[in-house]
Coordinates of C-alpha atoms in Angstrom, one line a residue:
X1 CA 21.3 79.4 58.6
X2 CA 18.2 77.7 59.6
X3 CA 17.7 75.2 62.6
X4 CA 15.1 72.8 63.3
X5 CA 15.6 70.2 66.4
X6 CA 13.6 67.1 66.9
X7 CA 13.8 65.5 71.1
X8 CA 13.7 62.4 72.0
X9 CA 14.8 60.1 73.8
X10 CA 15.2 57.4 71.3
X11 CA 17.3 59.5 68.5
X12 CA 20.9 59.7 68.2
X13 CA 22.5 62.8 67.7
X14 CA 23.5 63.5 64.0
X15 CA 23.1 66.7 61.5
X16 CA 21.6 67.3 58.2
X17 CA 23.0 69.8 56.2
X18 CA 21.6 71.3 52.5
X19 CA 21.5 74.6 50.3
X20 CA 22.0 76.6 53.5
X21 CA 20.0 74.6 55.9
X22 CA 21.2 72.9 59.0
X23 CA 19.1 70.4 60.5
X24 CA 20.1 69.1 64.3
X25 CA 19.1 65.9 65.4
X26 CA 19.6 64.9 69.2
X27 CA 18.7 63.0 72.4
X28 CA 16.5 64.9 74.8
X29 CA 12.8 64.7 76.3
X30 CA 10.0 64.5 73.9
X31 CA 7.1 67.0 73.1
X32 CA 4.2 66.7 71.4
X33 CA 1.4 69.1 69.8
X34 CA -2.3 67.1 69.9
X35 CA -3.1 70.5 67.9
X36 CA -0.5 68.5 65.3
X37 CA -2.0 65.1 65.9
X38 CA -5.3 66.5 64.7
X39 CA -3.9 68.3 61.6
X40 CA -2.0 64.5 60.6
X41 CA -5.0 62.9 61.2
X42 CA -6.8 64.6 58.6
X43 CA -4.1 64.7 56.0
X44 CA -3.8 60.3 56.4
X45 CA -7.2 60.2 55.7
X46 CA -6.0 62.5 52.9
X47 CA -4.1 59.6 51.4
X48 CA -5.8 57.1 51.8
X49 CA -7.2 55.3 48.8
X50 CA -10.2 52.9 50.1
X51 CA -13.8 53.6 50.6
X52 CA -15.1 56.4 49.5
X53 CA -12.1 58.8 49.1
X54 CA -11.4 56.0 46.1
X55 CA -14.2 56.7 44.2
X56 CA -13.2 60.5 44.3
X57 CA -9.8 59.8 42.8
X58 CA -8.3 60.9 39.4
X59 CA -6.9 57.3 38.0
X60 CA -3.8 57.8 36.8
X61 CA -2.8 56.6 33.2
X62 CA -0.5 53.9 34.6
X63 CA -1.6 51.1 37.3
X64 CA 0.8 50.6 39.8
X65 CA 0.0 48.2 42.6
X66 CA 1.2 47.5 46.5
X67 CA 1.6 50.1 49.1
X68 CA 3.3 52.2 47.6
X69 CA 1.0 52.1 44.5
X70 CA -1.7 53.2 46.7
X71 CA 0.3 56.0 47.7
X72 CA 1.4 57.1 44.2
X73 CA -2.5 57.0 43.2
X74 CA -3.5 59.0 45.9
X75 CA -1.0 61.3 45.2
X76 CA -1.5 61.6 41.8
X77 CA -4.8 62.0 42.1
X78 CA -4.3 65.0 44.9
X79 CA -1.8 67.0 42.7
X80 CA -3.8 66.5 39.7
X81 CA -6.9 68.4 41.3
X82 CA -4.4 71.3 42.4
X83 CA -2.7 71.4 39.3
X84 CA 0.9 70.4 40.9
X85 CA 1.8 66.8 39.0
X86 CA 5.2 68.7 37.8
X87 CA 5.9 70.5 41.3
X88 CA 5.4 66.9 43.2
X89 CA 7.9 65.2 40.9
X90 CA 10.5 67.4 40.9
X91 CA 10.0 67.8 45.1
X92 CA 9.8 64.3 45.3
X93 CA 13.1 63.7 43.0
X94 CA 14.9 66.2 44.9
X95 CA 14.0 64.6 48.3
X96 CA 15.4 60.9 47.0
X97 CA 18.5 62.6 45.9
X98 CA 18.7 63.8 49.5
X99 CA 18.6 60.2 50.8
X100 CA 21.1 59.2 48.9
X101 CA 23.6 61.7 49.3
X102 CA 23.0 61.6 53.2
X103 CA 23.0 58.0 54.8
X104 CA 22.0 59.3 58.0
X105 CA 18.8 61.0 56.7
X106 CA 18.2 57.7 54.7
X107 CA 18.7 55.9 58.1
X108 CA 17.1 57.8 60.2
X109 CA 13.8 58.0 57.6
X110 CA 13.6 54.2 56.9
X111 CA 14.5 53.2 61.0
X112 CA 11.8 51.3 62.7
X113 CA 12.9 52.2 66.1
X114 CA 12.4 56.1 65.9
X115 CA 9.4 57.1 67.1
X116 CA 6.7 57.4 64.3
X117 CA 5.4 60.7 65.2
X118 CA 8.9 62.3 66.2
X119 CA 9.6 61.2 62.8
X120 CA 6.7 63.3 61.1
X121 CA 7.2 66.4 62.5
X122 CA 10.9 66.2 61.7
X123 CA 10.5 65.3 58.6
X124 CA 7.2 67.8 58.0
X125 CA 8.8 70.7 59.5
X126 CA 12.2 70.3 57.5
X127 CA 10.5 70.0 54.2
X128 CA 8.6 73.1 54.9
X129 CA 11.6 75.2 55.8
X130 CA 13.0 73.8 52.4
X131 CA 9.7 75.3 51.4
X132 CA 8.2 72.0 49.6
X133 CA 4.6 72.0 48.6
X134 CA 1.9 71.1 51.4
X135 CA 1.5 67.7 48.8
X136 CA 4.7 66.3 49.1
X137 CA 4.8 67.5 53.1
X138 CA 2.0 65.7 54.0
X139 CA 2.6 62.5 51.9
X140 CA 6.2 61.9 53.8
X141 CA 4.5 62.6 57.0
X142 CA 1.6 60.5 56.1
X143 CA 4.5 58.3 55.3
X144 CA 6.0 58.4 58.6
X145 CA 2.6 58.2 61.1
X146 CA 1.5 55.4 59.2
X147 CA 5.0 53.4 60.1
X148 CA 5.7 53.3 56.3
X149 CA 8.9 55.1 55.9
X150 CA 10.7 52.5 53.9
X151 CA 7.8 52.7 51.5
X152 CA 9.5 56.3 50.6
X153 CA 11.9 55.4 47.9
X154 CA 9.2 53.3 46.5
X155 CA 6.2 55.3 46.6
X156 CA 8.6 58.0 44.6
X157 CA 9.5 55.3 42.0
X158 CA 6.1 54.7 41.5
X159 CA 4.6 58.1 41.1
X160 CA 7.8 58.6 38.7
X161 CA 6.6 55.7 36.4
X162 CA 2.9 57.8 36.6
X163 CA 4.7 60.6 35.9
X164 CA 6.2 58.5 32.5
X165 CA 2.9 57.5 31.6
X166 CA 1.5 60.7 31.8
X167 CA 3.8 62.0 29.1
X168 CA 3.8 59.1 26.8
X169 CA 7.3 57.5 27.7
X170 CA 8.0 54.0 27.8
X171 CA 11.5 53.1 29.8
X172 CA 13.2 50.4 28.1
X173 CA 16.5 48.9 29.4
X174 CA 18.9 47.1 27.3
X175 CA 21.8 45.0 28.8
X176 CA 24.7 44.0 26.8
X177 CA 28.0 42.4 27.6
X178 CA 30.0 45.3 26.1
X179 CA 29.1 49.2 25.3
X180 CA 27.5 49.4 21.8
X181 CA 29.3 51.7 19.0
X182 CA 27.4 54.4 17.3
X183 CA 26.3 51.9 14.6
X184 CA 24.4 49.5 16.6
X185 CA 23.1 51.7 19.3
X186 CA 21.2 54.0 16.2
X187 CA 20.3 50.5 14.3
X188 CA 19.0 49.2 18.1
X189 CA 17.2 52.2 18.7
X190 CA 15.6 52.4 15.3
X191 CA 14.4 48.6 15.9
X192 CA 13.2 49.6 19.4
X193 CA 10.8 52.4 18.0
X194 CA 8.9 50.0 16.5
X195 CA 7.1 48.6 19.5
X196 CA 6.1 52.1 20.0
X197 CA 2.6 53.4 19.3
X198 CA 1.8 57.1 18.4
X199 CA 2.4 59.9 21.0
X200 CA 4.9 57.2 23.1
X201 CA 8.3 58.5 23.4
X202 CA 11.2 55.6 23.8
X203 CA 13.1 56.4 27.3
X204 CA 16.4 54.0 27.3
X205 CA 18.7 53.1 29.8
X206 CA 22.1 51.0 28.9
X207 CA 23.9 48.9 31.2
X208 CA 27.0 46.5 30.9
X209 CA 27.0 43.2 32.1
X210 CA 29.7 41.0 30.9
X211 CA 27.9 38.0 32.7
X212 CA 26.0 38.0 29.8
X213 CA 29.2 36.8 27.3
X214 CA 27.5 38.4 23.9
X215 CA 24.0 39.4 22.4
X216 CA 21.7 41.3 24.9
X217 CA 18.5 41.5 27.2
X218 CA 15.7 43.7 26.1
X219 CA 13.0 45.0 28.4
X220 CA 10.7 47.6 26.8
X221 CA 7.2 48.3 28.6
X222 CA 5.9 44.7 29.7
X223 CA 7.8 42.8 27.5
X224 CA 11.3 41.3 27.8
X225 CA 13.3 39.5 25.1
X226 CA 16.7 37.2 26.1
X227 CA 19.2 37.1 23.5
X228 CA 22.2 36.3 25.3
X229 CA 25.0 34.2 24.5
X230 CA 24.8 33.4 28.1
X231 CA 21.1 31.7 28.1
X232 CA 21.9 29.9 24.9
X233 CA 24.8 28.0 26.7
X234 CA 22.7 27.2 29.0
X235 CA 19.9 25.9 26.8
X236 CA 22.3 24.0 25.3
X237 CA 24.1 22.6 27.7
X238 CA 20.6 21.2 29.1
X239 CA 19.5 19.5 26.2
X240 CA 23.8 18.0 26.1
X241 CA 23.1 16.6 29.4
X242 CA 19.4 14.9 28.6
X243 CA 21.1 13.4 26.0
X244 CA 23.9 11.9 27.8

């Protein structure tokens, strides 16, 4: 079993275990490496997407905007150059699934109050004994430095949606107030194709929301469609009560 410890004096003691790895978190005195500093210095300006490093970027198929757009890009545009778009995702998808099965990692990551730079070696030298790519090492640390940890689950959403573009899919989501039999779900699908344009492929995600009393919502790339009972009654009842 493998052991990494982080020290100081603002950390609570708690443990992170996966595949065979232990990681040990606890209070003690705090170290630091400048040698380290130097390395994380270089791999921020590494991510960062204004200036010149911008014009040097591969754009990405799909625009995605805020911080953790700017992230995505960079990253994108990095693993593009070394030929690791596929490695990334699947090291970033795996990392989120480690947040979410382990609320202390996912508090520990998005806490404020932890020292940023305690927080990037922990999380830099875990995900290299989990052997992750440099890429995906240095964007969480460059994460972390930078005081942007919460930006984590978001900066992997949006280099997911990249990820989408990148091989033609376009997510739709469909909300209905009941699950769909066989015969609507193929006639709805069928209907949803049609948006499409050559090489897209449709990527749809069903949910159940009885709020909606009947009919359904329809997202499908940047457009949305409201065909609820739900909205109609309250169309209605508007115009009901201008009349009155």
């Amino acid at each position: 079993v493998s052991k990494f410890v982080v020290k100081d004096f603002f950390l609570p003691k708690w443990s992170y275990e996966t595949k065979g790895h232990n990681f040990i978190v606890f209070t003690a005195a705090l170290t630091f490496d400048m040698a380290g500093c130097g390395r994380m210095l270089t791999l921020t300006r590494h991510f960062s997407t204004t200036g010149a490093v911008n014009a040097g970027l591969v754009k990405p198929p799909l625009a995605v905007f805020g911080i953790e757009g700017r992230y995505a890009t960079a990253l994108y545009s990095a693993a593009s150059k070394e030929k690791k778009l596929d490695v990334v995702e699947k090291e970033l998808l795996r990392f989120k699934g480690m947040m979410e099965q382990d609320t202390k990692l996912a508090q520990f990551i998005e806490n404020p109050l932890v020292n940023k730079l305690v927080k990037r070696d922990a999380l830099q030298d875990a995900l290299k004994k989990l052997q992750f790519s440099n890429l995906t090492v240095n964007l969480i640390g460059s994460l972390a430095e930078n005081g942007r940890s919460r930006f984590v689950k978001p900066v992997i959403g949006a280099f997911s949606r990249i990820m989408g573009a990148v091989r033609g899919e376009v997510p739709c989501e469909v909300v209905t107030a009941k699950p769909l039999d066989a015969a609507m779900d193929k006639e709805l699908e069928s209907a949803l194709k049609a948006f499409l344009k050559k090489g897209e492929v449709l990527v749809i995600t069903k949910k159940v929301d009885p709020s909606i009393m009947g009919g359904m919502l329809v997202s499908i790339g940047d457009k949305f469609v409201d065909m609820s009972i739900a909205t109609k009654v309250k169309t209605y009842t508007g115009v009901l009560k201008q009349a009155v």
